[in-house]
CSV table of C-alpha atoms in Angstrom, one decimal:
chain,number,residue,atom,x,y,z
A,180,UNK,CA,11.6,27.6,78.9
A,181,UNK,CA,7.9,26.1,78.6
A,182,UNK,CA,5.9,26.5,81.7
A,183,UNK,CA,3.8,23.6,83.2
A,184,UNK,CA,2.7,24.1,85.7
A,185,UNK,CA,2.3,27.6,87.7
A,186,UNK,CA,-0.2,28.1,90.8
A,187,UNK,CA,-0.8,30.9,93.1
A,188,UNK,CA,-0.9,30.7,97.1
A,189,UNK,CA,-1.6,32.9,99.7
A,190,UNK,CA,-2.0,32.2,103.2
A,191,UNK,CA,-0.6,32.6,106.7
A,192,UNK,CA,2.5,31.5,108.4
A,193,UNK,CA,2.6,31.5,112.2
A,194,UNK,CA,5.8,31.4,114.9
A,195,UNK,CA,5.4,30.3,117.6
A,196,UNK,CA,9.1,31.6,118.9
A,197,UNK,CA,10.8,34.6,117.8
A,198,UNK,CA,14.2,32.1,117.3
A,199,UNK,CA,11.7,30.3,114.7
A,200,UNK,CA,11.6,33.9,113.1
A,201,UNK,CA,15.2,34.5,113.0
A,202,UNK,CA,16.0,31.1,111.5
A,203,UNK,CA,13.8,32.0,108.8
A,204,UNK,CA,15.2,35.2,107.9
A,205,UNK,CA,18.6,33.8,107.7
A,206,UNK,CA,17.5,30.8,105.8
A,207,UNK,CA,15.9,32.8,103.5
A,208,UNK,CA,17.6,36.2,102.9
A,209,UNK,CA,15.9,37.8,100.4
A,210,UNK,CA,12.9,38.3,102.9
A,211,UNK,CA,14.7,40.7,104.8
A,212,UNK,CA,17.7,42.4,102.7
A,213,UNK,CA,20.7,42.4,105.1
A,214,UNK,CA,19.0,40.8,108.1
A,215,UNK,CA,20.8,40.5,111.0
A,216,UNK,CA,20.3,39.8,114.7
A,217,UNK,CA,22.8,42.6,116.1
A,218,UNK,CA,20.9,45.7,113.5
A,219,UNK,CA,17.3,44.5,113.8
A,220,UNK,CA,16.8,43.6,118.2
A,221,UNK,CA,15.1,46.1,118.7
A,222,UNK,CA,12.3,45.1,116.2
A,223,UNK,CA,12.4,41.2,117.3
A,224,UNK,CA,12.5,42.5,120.9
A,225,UNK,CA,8.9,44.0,120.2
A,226,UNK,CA,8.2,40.4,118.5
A,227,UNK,CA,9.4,39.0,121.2
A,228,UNK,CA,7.0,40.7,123.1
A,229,UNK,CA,4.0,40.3,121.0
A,230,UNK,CA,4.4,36.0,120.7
A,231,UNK,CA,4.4,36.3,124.8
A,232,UNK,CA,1.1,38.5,125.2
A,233,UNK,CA,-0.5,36.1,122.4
A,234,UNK,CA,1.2,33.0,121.9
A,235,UNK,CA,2.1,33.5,118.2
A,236,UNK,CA,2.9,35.8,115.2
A,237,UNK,CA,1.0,35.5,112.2
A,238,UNK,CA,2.4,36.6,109.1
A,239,UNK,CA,0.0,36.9,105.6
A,240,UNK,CA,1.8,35.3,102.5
A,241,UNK,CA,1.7,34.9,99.3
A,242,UNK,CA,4.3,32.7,97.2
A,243,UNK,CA,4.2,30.4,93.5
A,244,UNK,CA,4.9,27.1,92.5
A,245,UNK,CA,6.1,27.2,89.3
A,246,UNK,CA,7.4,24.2,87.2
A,247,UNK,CA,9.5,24.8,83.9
A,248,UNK,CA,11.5,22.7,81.8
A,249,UNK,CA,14.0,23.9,79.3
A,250,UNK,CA,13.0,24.3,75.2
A,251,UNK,CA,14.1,21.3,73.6
């Protein structure tokens, strides 16, 4: 593989709903190993609780875009 591209980025992500949140987690798995509404309420209750007192959660992120082609 030859890379060609590869950039950093960090930033924020913000929900607005804790249901946002959930879909997320399932969407995206690997964010939360084994993630599941039933074994985590009590956590998104308190999430819950902070988006009402505040309006929003507002999570610091880093991810990578990285473009690679295959050896030829």
């Amino acid at each position: 593989m030859v890379i060609e591209r590869l950039e950093p980025w960090k930033g924020k992500v913000t929900f607005k709903d804790v249901g946002a949140l959930v879909f997320m987690l399932k969407a995206v798995p690997w964010t939360v190993g084994d993630f599941s509404v039933i074994k985590h309420r009590e956590v998104l209750e308190k999430l819950k609780k902070d988006i009402d007192k505040n309006g929003k959660l507002t999570f610091a992120e880093s991810k990578y875009l990285i473009i690679a082609k295959k050896k030829v």
